[in-house]
CSV table of C-alpha atoms in Angstrom, one decimal:
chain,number,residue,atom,x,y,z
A,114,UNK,CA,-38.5,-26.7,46.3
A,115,UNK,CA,-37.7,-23.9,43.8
A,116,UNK,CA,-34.1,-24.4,44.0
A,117,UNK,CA,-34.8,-28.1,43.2
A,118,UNK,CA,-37.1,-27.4,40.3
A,119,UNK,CA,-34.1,-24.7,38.9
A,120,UNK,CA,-31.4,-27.9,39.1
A,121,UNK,CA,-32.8,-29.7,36.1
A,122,UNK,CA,-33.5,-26.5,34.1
A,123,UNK,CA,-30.1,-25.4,34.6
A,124,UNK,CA,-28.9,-28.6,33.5
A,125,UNK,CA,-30.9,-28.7,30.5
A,126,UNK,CA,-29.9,-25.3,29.3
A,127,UNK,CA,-26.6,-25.5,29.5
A,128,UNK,CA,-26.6,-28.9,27.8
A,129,UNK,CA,-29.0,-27.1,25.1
A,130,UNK,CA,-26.0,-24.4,25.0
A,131,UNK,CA,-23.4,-26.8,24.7
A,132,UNK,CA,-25.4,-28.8,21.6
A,133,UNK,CA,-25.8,-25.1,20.6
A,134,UNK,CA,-22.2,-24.7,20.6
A,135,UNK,CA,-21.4,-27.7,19.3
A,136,UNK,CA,-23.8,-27.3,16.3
A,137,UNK,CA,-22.3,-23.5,15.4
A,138,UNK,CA,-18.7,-24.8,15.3
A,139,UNK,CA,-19.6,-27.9,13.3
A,140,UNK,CA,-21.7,-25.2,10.8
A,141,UNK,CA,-18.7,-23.2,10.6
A,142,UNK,CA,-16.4,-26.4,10.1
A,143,UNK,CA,-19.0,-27.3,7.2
A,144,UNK,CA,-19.3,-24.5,5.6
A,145,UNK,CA,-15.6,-23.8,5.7
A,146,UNK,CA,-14.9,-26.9,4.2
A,147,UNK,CA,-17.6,-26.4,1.6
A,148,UNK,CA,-15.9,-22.8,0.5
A,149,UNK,CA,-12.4,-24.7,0.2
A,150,UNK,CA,-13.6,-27.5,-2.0
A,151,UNK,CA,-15.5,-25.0,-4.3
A,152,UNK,CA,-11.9,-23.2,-4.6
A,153,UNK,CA,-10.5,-26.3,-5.2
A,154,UNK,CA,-12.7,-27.0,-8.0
A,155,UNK,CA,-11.9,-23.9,-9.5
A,156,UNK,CA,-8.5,-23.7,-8.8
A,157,UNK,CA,-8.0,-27.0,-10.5
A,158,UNK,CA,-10.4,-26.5,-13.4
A,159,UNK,CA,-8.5,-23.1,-14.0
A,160,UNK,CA,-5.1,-24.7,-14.0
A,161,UNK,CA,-5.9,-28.0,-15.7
A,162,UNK,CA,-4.7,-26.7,-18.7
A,163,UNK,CA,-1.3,-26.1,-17.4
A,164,UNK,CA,1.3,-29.4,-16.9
A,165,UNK,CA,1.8,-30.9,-14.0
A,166,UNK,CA,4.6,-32.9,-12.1
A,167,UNK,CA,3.5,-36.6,-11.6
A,168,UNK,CA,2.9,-37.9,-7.9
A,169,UNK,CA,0.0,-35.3,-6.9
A,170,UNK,CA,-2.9,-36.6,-4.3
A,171,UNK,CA,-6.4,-34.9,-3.8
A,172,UNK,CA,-5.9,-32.6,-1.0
A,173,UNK,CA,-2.4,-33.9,-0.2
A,174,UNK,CA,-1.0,-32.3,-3.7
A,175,UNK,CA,2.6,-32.9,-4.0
A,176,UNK,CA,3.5,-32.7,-0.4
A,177,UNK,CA,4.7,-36.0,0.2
A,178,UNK,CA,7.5,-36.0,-2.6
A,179,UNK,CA,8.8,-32.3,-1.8
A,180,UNK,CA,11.5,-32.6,0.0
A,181,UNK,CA,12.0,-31.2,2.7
A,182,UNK,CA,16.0,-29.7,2.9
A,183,UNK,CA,16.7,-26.6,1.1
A,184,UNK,CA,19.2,-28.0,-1.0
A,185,UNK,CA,17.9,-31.0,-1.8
A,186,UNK,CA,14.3,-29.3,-2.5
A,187,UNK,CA,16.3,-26.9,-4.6
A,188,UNK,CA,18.0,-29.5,-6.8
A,189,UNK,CA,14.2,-31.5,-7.0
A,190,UNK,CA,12.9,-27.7,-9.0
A,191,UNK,CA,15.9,-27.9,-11.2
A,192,UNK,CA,15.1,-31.7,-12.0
A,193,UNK,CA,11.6,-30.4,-13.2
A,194,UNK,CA,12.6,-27.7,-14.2
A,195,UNK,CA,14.7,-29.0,-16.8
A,196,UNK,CA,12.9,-31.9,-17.7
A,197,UNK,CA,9.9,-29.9,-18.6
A,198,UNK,CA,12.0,-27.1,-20.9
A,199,UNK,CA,9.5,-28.1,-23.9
A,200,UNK,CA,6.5,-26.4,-21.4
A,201,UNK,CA,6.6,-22.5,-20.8
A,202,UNK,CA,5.6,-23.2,-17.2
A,203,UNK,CA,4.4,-26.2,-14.8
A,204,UNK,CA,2.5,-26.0,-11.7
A,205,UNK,CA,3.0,-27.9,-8.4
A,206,UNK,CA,0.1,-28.5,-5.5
A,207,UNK,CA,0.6,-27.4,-2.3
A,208,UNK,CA,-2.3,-29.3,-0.3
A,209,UNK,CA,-5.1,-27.5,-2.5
A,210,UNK,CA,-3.2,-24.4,-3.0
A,211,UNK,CA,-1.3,-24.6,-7.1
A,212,UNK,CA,1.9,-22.9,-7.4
A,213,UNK,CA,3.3,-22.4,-11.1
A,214,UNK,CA,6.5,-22.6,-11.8
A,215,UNK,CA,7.8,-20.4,-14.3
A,216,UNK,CA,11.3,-20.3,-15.7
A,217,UNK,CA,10.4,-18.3,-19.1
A,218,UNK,CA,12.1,-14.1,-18.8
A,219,UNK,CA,9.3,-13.5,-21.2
A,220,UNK,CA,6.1,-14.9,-18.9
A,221,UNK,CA,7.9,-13.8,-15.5
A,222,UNK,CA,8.1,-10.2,-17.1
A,223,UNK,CA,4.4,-9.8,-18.0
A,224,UNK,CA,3.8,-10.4,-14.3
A,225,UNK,CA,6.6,-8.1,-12.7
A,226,UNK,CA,5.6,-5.3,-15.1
A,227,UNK,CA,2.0,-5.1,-13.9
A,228,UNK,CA,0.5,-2.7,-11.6
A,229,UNK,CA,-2.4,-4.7,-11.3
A,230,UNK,CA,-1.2,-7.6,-10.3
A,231,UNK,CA,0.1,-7.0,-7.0
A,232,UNK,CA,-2.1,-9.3,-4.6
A,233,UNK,CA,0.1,-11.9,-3.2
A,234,UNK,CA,-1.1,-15.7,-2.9
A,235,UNK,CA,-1.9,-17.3,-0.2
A,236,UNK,CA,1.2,-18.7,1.1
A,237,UNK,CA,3.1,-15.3,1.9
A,238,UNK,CA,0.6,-15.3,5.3
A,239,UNK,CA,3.0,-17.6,6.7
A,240,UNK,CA,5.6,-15.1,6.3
A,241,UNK,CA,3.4,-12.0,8.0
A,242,UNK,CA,4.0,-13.3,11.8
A,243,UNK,CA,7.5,-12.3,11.0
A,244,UNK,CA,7.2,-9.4,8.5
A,245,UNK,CA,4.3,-8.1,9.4
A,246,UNK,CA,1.9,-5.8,6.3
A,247,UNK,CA,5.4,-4.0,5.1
A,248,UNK,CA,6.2,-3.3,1.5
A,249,UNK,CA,6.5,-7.3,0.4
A,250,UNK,CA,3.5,-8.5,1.9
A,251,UNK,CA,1.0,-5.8,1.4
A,252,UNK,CA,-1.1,-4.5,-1.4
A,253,UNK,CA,-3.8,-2.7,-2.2
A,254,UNK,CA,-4.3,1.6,-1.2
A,255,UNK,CA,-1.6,0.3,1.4
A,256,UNK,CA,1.3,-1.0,-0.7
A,257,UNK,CA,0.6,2.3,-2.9
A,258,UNK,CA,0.5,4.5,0.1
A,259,UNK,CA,4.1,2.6,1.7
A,260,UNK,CA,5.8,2.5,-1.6
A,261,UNK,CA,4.7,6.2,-2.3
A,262,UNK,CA,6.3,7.2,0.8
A,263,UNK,CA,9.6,4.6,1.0
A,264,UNK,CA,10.8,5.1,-2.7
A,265,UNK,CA,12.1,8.7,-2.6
A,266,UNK,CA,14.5,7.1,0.2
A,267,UNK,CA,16.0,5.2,-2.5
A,268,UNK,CA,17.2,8.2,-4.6
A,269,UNK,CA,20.1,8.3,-6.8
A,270,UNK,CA,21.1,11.4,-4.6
A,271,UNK,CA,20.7,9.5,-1.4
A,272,UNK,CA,22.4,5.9,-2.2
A,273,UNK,CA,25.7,8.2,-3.5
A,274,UNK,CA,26.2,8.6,-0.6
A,275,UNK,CA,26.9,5.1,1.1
A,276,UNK,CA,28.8,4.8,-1.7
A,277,UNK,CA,31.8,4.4,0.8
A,278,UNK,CA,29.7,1.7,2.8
A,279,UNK,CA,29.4,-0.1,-0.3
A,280,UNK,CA,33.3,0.3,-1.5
A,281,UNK,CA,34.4,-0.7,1.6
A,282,UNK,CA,32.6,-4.3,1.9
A,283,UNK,CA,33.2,-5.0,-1.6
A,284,UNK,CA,36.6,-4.4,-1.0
A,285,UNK,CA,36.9,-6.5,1.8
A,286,UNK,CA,34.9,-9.6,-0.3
A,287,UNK,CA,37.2,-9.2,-3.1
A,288,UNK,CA,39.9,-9.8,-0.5
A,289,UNK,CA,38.1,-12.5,0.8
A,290,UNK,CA,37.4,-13.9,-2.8
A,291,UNK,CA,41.2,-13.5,-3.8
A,292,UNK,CA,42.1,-16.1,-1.4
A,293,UNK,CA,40.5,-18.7,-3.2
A,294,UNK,CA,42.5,-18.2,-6.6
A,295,UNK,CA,43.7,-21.1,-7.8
A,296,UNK,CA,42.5,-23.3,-5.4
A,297,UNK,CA,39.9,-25.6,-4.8
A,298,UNK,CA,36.1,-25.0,-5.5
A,299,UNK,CA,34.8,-23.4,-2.7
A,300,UNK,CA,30.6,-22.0,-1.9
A,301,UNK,CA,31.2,-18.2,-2.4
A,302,UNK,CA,27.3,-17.8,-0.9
A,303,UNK,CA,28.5,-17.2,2.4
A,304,UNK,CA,31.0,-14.6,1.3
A,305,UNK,CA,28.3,-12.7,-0.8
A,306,UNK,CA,25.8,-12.9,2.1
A,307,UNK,CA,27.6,-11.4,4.8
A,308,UNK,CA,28.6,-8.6,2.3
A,309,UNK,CA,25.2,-8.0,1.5
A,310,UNK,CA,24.3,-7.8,5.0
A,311,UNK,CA,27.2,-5.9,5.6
A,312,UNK,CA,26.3,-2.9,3.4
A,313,UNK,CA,22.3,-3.1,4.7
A,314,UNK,CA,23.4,-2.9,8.3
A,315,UNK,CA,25.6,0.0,7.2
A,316,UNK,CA,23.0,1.7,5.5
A,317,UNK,CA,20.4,1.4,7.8
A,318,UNK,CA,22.1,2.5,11.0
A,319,UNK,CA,22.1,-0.9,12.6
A,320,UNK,CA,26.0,-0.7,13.5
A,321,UNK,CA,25.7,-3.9,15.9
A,322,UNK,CA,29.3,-5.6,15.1
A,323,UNK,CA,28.5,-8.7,16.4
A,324,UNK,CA,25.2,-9.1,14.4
A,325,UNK,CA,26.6,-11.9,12.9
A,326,UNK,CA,25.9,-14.2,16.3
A,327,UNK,CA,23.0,-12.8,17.5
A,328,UNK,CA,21.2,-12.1,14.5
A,329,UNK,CA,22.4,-14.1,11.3
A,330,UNK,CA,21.1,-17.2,12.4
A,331,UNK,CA,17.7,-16.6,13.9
A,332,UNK,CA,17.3,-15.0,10.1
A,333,UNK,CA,18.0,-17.7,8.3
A,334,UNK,CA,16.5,-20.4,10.9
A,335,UNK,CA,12.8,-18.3,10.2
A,336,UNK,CA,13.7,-18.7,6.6
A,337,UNK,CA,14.0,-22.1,6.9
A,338,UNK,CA,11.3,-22.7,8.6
A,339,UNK,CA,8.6,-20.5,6.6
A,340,UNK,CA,9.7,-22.9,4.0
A,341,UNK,CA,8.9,-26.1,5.9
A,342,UNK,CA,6.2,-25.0,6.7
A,343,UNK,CA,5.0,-23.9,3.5
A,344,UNK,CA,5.9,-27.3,2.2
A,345,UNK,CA,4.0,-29.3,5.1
A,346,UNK,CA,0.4,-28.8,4.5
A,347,UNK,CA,-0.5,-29.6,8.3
A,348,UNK,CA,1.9,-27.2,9.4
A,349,UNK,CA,-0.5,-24.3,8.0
A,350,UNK,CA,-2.9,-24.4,10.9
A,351,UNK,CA,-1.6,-21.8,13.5
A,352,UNK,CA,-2.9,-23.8,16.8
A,353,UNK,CA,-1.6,-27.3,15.0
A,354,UNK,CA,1.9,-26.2,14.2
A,355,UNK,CA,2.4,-24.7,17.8
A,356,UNK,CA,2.2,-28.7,18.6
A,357,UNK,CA,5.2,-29.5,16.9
A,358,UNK,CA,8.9,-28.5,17.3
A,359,UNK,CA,8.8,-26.3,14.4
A,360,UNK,CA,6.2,-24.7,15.6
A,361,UNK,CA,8.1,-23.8,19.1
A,362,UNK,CA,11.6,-23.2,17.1
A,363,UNK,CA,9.3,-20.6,15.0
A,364,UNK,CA,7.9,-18.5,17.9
A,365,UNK,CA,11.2,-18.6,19.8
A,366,UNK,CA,12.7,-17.1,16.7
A,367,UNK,CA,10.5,-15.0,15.8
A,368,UNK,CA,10.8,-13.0,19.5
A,369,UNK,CA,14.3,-13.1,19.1
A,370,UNK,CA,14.1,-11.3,14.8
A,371,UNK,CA,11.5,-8.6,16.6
A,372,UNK,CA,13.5,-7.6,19.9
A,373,UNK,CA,16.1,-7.4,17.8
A,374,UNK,CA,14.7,-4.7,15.7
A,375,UNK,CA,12.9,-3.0,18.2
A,376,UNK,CA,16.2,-2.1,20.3
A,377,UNK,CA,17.9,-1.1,17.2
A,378,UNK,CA,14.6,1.2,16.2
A,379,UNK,CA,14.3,3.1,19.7
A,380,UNK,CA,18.1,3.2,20.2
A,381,UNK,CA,18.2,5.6,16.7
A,382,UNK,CA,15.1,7.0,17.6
A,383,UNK,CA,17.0,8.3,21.3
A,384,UNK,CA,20.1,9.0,19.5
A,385,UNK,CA,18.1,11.2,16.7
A,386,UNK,CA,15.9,12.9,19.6
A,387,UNK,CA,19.4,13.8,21.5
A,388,UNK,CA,20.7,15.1,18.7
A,389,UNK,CA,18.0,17.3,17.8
A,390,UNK,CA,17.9,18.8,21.5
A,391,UNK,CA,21.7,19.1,21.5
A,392,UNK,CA,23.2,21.8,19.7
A,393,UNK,CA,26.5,21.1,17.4
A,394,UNK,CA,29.1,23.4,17.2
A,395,UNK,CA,27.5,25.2,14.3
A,396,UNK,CA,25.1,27.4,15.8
A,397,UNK,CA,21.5,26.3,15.0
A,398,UNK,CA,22.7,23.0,13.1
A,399,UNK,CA,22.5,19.7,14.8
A,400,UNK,CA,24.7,17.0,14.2
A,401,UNK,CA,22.1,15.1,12.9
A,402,UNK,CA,21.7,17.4,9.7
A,403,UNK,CA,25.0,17.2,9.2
A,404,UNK,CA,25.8,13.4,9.0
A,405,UNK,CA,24.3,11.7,6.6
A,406,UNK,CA,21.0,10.1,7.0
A,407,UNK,CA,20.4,6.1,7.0
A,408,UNK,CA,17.8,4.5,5.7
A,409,UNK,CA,16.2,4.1,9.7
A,410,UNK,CA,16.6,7.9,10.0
A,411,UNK,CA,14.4,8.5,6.8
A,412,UNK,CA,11.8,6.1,8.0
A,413,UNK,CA,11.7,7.5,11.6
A,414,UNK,CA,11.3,10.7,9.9
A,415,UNK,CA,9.4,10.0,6.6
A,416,UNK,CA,5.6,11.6,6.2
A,417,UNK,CA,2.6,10.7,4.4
A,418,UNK,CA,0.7,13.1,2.4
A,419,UNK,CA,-1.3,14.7,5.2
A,420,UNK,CA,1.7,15.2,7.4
A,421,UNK,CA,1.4,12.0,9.6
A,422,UNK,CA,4.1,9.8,10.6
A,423,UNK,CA,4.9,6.4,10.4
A,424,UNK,CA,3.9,4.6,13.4
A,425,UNK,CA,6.4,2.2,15.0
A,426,UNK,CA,4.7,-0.8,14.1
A,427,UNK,CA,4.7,0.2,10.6
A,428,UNK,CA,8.7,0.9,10.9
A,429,UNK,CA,9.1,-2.3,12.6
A,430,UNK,CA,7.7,-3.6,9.2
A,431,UNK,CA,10.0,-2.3,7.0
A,432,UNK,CA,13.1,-2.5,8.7
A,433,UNK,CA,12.2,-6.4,9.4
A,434,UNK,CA,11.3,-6.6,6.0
A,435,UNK,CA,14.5,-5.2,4.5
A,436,UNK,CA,16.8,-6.5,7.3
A,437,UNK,CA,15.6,-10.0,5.3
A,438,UNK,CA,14.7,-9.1,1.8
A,439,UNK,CA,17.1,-6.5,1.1
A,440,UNK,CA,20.2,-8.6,1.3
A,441,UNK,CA,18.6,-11.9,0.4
A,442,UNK,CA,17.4,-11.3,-2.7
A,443,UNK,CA,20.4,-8.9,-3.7
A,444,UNK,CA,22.8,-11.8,-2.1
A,445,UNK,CA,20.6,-14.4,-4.5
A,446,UNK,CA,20.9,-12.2,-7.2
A,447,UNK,CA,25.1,-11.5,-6.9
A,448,UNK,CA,25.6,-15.4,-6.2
A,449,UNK,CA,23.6,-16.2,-9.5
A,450,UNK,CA,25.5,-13.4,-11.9
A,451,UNK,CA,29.0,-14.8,-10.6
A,452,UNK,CA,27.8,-18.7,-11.5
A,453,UNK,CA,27.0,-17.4,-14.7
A,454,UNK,CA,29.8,-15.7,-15.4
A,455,UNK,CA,32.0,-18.6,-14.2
A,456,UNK,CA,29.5,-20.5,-16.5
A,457,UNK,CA,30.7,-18.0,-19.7
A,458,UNK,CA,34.2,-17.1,-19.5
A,459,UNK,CA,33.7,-14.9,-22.9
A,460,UNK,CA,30.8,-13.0,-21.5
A,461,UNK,CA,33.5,-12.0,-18.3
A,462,UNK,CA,35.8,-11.2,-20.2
A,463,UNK,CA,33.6,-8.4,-22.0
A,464,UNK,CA,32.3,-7.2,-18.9
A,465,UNK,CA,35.6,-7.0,-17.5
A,466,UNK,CA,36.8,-4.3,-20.6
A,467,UNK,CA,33.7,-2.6,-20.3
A,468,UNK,CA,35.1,-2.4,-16.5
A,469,UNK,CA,38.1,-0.7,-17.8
A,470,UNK,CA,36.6,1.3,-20.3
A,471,UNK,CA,33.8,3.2,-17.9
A,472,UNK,CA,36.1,3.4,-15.0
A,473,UNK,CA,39.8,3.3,-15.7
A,474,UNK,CA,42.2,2.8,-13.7
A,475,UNK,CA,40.3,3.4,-10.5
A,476,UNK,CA,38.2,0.6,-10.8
A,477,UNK,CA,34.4,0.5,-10.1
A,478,UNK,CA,35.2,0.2,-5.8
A,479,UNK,CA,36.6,4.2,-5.8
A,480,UNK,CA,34.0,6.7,-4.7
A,481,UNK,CA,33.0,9.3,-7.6
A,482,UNK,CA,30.9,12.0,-8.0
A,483,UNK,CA,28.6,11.0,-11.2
A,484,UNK,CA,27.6,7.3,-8.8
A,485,UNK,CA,24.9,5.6,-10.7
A,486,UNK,CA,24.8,7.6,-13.7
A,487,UNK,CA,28.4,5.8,-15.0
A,488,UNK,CA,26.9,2.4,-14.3
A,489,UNK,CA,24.6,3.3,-17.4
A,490,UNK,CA,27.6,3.6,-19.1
A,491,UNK,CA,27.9,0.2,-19.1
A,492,UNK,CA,25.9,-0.9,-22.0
A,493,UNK,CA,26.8,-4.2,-22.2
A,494,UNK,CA,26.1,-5.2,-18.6
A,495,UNK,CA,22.9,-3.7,-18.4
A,496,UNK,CA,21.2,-4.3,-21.8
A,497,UNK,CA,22.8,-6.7,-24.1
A,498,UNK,CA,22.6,-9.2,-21.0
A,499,UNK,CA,19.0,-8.5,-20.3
A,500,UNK,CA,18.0,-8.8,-24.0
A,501,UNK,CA,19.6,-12.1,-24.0
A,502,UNK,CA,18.9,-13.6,-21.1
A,503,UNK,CA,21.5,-14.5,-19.5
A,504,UNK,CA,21.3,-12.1,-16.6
């Protein structure tokens, strides 16, 4: 009789724990959608003010006119772009998220200046899967504490000397460039890429030679589809997008990018641990002293100020991150000073006397003591430009 009484109970509890359920996830839901609307309001109240392409939906934004290639979605922000020249900036809706476009040196450098401003907006948590809380995506005591300890890496006295890594792949692009001469237009992108590359695998220790197959394209695959996704406002939900293709492509890569970095990261961190237990030649020196160190070796080795260690996850980060950003956006950079300089023969030919002048006859590829300090030699390249804005 008991057991028949508890039947009934049993079934009424757990229906009163399913409504229960039911009515704490719809909450949730409600509330959630409540908080997004009341950033939307103020989002769009804030930047009302500021012009906007045509074409934009309530909660859609501008997501069904982006297109969706690279290219083409490239040539789409020169288009408006240029056909709002009269504006200092224009903004573009990503679902409810604004992005503003800016295209002014004098706006972009009140923002790069600040040490304030270093949160960074919403859509850069699509590329955090990938590149983890590194030096692009973090900020905060974090991004101080990381870039406190990353940028004496990046001394002077340190970059002299891959100097020869450098010289050697610019080399080898000139070469490569020098074939083209008098020939057709060609897409030099490519060319400048894999140099970039070239010189970050160099200085970071990553001597894999046939990076090119097994890494190259996963990179740039994630690239494009961060992008996508960014562009695709129902791609932003983490359980939706695993339903699509994208979604799949993106965790397939993704494993690929990280177990890629993580040989490379405990193969130096054996060879350094070898070296340090194997003696060299010269007593009480280990080989590891005496080569030169790579950007890996400083972050397997670099200390915080209480003495601590970076822990792999963190090194992970930043080798991810400047696996990616270190030659992308120095690739961008070269690929965009060579269009302009094809753009203004004059300016070329300035920059190539003030070639002459600072270096001679050995050109800037041969190694030399003084390094970076001659490049401020170059006045021209590195001030008038930037005062005009054409660099």
């Amino acid at each position: 009789m008991v057991a028949v009484w508890l039947v009934p109970v049993g079934q009424k509890l757990l229906l009163w724990g399913a409504l229960s359920a039911i009515t704490l996830v719809g909450a949730t839901l409600i509330l959630s959608f409540l908080q997004m609307m009341v950033t939307y309001a103020r989002n769009w109240l804030q930047m009302r003010p500021i012009p906007s392409i045509s074409g934009a939906y309530p909660f859609l934004g501008h997501a069904l006119i982006l297109k969706e290639g690279g290219t083409e979605f490239f040539q789409q922000v020169i288009y408006y772009t240029e056909s709002n020249r009269h504006v200092p900036m224009i903004k573009i809706w990503l679902g409810t998220v604004p992005v503003i476009v800016m295209y002014k040196a004098e706006i972009i450098e009140v923002i790069l200046t600040s040490s304030k401003q270093i949160d960074k907006s919403y859509l850069y948590r699509f590329v955090e899967p990938w590149l983890g809380l590194g030096l692009l995506t973090s900020t905060g005591n974090k991004w101080r504490s990381r870039r406190k300890m990353l940028t004496p890496t990046f001394h002077f006295t340190i970059l002299e000397d891959f100097l020869d890594v450098m010289n050697e792949q610019a080399n080898i692009l000139v070469n490569k460039l020098e074939k083209h001469v008098d020939g057709e237009k060609f897409n030099c992108f490519f060319y400048i890429t894999l140099c970039a590359l070239d010189i970050i695998c160099g200085t970071q220790a990553m001597h894999i030679l046939i990076y090119q197959l097994i890494h190259l394209h996963p990179v740039y695959r994630m690239s494009d589809l961060i992008h996508r996704r960014i562009k695709k406002i129902w791609f932003w939900h983490d359980v939706l997008y695993l339903l699509f293709k994208d979604g799949r492509d993106h965790r397939r890569n993704l494993k690929i990018l990280h177990n890629f970095t993580t040989n490379v990261i405990n193969e130096r961190a054996n060879e350094i641990k070898r070296d340090e237990e194997r003696k060299s030649d010269d007593r009480g020196t280990t080989l590891s002293k005496r080569k030169r160190k790579a950007f890996l070796d400083l972050l397997l080795n670099v200390m915080d100020d209480e003495g601590n260690k970076l822990s792999f996850e963190a090194i992970q980060e930043e080798v991810d991150t400047f696996m990616f950003e270190g030659h992308d956006t120095t690739a961008a950079g070269m690929n965009w000073a060579l269009y302009l300089l094809g753009c203004h023969p004059e300016v070329q030919k300035k920059l190539g006397n003030e070639l002459d002048e600072v270096f001679g006859m050995y050109g800037p590829f041969t190694t030399y003591t003084e390094g970076p300090k001659s490049l401020k030699q170059m006045a021209f390249l590195l001030i008038k430009n930037v005062q005009s804005g054409l660099f």
